[in-house]
Tab-separated table of C-alpha atoms in Angstrom:
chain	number	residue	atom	x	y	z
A	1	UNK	CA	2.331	-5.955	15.434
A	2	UNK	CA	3.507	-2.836	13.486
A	3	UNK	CA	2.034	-1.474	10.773
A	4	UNK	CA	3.459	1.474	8.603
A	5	UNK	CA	1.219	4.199	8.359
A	6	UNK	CA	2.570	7.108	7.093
A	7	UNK	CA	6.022	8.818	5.384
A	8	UNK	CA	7.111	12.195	6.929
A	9	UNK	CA	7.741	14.459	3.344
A	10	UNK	CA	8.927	17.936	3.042
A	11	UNK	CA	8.355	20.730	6.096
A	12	UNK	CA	5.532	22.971	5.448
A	13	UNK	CA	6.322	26.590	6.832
A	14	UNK	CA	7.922	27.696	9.799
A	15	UNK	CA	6.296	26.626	13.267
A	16	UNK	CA	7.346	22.817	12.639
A	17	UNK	CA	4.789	20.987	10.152
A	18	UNK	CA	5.305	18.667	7.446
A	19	UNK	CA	3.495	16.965	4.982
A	20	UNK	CA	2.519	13.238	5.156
A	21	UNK	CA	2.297	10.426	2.770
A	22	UNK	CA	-0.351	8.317	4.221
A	23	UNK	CA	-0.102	4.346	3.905
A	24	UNK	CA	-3.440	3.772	6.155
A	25	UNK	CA	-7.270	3.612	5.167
A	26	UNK	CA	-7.581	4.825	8.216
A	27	UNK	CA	-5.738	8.039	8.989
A	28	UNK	CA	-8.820	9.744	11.309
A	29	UNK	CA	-7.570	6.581	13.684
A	30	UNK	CA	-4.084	6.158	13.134
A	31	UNK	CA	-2.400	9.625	12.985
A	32	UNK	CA	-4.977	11.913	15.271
A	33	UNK	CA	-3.506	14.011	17.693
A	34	UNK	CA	-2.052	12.208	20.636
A	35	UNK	CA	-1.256	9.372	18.964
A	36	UNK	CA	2.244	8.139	19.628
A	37	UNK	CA	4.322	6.462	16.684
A	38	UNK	CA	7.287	4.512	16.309
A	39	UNK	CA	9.630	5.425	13.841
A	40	UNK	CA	12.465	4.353	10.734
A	41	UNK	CA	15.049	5.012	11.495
A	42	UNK	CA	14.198	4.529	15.359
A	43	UNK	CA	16.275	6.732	16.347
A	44	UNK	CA	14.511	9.754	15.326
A	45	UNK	CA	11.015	8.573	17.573
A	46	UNK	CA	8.849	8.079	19.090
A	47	UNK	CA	6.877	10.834	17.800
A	48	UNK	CA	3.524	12.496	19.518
A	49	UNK	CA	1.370	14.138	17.207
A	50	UNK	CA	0.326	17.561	18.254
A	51	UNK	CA	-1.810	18.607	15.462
A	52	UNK	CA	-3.380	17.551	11.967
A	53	UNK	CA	-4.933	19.383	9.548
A	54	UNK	CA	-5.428	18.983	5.918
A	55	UNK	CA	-3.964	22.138	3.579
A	56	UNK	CA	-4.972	21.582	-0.300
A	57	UNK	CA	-5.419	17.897	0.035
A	58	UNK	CA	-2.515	17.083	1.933
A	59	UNK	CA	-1.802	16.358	5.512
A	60	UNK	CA	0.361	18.413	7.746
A	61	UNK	CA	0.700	17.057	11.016
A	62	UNK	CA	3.350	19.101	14.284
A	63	UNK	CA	4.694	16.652	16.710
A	64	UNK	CA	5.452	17.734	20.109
A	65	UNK	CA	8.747	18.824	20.468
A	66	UNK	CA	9.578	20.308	16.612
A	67	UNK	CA	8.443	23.833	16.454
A	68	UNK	CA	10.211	24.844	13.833
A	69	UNK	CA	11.379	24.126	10.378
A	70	UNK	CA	14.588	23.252	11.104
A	71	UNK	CA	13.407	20.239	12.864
A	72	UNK	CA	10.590	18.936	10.920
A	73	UNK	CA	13.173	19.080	7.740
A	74	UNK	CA	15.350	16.757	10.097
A	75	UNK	CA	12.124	14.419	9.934
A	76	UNK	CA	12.077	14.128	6.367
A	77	UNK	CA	11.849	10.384	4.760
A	78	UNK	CA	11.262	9.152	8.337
A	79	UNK	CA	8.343	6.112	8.150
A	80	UNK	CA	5.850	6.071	10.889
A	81	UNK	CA	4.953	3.139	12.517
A	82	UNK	CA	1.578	2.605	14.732
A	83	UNK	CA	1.614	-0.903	17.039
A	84	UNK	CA	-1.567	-2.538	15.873
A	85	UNK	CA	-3.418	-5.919	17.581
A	86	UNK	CA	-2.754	-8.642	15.026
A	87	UNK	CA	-6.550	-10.199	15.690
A	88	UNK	CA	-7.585	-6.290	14.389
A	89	UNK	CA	-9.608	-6.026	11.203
A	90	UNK	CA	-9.858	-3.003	9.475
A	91	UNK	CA	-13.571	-1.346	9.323
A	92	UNK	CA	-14.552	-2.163	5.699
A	93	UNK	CA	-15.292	-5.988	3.820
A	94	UNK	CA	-13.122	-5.294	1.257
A	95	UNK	CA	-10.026	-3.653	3.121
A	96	UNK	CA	-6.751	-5.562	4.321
A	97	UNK	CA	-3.883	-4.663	6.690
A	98	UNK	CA	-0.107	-5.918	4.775
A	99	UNK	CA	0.196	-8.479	7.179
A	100	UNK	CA	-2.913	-10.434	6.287
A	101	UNK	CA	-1.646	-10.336	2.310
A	102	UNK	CA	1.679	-11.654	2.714
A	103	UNK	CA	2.531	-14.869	2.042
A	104	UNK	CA	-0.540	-15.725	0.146
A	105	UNK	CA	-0.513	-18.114	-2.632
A	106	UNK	CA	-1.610	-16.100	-5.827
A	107	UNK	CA	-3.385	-18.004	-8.518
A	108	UNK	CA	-5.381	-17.735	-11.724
A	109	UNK	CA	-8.820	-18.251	-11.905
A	110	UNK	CA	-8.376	-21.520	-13.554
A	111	UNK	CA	-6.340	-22.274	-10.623
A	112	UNK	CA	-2.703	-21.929	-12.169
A	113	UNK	CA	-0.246	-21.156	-10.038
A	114	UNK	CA	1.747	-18.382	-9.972
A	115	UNK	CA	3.371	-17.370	-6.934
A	116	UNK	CA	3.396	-16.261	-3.200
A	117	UNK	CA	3.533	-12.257	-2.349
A	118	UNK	CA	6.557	-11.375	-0.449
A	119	UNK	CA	5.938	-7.771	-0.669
A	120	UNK	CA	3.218	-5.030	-0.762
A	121	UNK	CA	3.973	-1.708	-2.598
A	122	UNK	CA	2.251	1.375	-2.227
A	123	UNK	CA	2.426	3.636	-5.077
A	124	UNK	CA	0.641	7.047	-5.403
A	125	UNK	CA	-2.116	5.654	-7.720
A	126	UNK	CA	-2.373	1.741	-6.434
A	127	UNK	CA	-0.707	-0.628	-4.918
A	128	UNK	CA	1.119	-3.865	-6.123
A	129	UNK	CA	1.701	-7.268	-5.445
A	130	UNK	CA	5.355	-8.234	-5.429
A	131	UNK	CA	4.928	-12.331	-6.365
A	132	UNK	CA	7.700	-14.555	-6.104
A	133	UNK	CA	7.438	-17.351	-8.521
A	134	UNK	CA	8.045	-20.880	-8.341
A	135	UNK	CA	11.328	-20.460	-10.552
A	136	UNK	CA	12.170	-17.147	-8.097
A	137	UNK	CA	11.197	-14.428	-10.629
A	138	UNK	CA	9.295	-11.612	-9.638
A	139	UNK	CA	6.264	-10.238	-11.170
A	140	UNK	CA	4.178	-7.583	-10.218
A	141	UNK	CA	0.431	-7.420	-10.278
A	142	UNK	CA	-1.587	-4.420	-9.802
A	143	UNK	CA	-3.671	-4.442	-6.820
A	144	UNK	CA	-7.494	-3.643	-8.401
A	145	UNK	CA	-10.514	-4.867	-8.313
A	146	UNK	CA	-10.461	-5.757	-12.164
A	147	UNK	CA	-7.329	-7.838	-11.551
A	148	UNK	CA	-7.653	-9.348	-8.457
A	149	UNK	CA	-10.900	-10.880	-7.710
A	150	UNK	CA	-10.882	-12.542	-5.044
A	151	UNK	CA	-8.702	-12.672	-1.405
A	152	UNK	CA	-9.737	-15.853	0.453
A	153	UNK	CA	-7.760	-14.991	3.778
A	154	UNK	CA	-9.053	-18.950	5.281
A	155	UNK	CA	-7.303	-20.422	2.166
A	156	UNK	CA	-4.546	-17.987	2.049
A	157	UNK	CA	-4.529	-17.643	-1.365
A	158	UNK	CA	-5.650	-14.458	-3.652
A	159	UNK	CA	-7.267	-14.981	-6.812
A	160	UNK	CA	-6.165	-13.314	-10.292
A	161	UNK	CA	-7.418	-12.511	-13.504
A	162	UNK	CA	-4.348	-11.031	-15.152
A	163	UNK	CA	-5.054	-9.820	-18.946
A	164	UNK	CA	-2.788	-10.969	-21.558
A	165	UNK	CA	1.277	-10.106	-20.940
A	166	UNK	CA	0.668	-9.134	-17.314
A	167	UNK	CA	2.063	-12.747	-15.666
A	168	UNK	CA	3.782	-14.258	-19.006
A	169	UNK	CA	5.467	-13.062	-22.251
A	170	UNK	CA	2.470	-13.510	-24.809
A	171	UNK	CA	0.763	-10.225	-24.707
A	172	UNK	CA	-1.036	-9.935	-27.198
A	173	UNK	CA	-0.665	-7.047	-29.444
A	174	UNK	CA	-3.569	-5.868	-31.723
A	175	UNK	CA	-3.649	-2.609	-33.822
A	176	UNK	CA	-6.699	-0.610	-34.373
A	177	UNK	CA	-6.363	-1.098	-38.037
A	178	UNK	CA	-5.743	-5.045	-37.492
A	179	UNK	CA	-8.611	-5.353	-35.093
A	180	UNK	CA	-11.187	-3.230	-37.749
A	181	UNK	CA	-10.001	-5.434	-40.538
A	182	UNK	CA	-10.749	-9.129	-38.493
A	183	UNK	CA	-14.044	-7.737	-37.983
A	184	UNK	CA	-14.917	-7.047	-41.718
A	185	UNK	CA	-13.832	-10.530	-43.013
């Protein structure tokens, strides 16, 4: 099976390096030197990393073949793609490759239903559930610990405790001033 694991960004200087936005927990394993990667658009890989290296917080990696920046700019936006063993588990209890999230059934903690993911995104700060409901509306829930409590992988189903507005329209809305004065009477 393959498994995203990275997004080539910008070039970083002149002898063929760019920067990385890394999808994986496990980038020590997944984008060391030697590995070989498939790539989106296919066209531009397989790629062979020659060297890694981390430069204020972010990863550079040089692939064999680009040795300049003229070619690692051509790389730019390109997803990298690692073939993993479906059976595979990643290292730590509370850790989960895409492909095991999927298709779960998401559902309150009282057991309401409210959907099935369909897709996984990765943003800079978290990641989020994209949940198809029953009436084919989307909603998106944040994937945290305070939110998501539990991921029962044997009855393919993740568990949610959404606060107020996050899966329906009644949010509700309490001002500091409204709040101080329900607590006086």
């Amino acid at each position: 099976m393959q498994l995203v694991v990275a997004r080539i960004g910008r070039a970083h200087g002149i002898k063929g390096e760019v920067t990385v936005e890394v999808r994986t927990d496990e980038p020590e394993l997944r984008l060391a030197p030697g590995a070989v990667l498939a790539t989106e658009p296919a066209s531009t890989g397989p790629l062979t990393i020659e060297t890694g290296r981390v430069h204020s917080g972010r990863l550079l990696l040089r692939f064999e073949g680009v040795s300049d920046r003229t070619g690692a700019e051509a790389l730019r936006n390109t997803l990298l793609i690692a073939e993993v063993d479906p059976e595979e588990l990643p290292e730590e209890e509370d850790e989960y490759y895409d492909h095991q999230l999927m298709d779960l059934d998401v559902v309150t903690k009282d057991g309401t239903e409210v959907g099935r993911i369909t897709e996984i995104s990765h943003l800079p700060s978290q990641d989020l559930f994209i949940v198809e409901r029953p009436d084919g509306s989307e909603v998106m829930i944040p994937f945290v610990e305070s939110i998501v409590i539990e991921i029962d992988l044997e009855e393919q189903r993740a568990v949610i405790d959404p606060p107020p507005g996050l899966i329906d329209d009644r949010a509700e809305i309490v001002s500091a001033k409204e709040a101080s004065s329900e607590e006086e009477a």
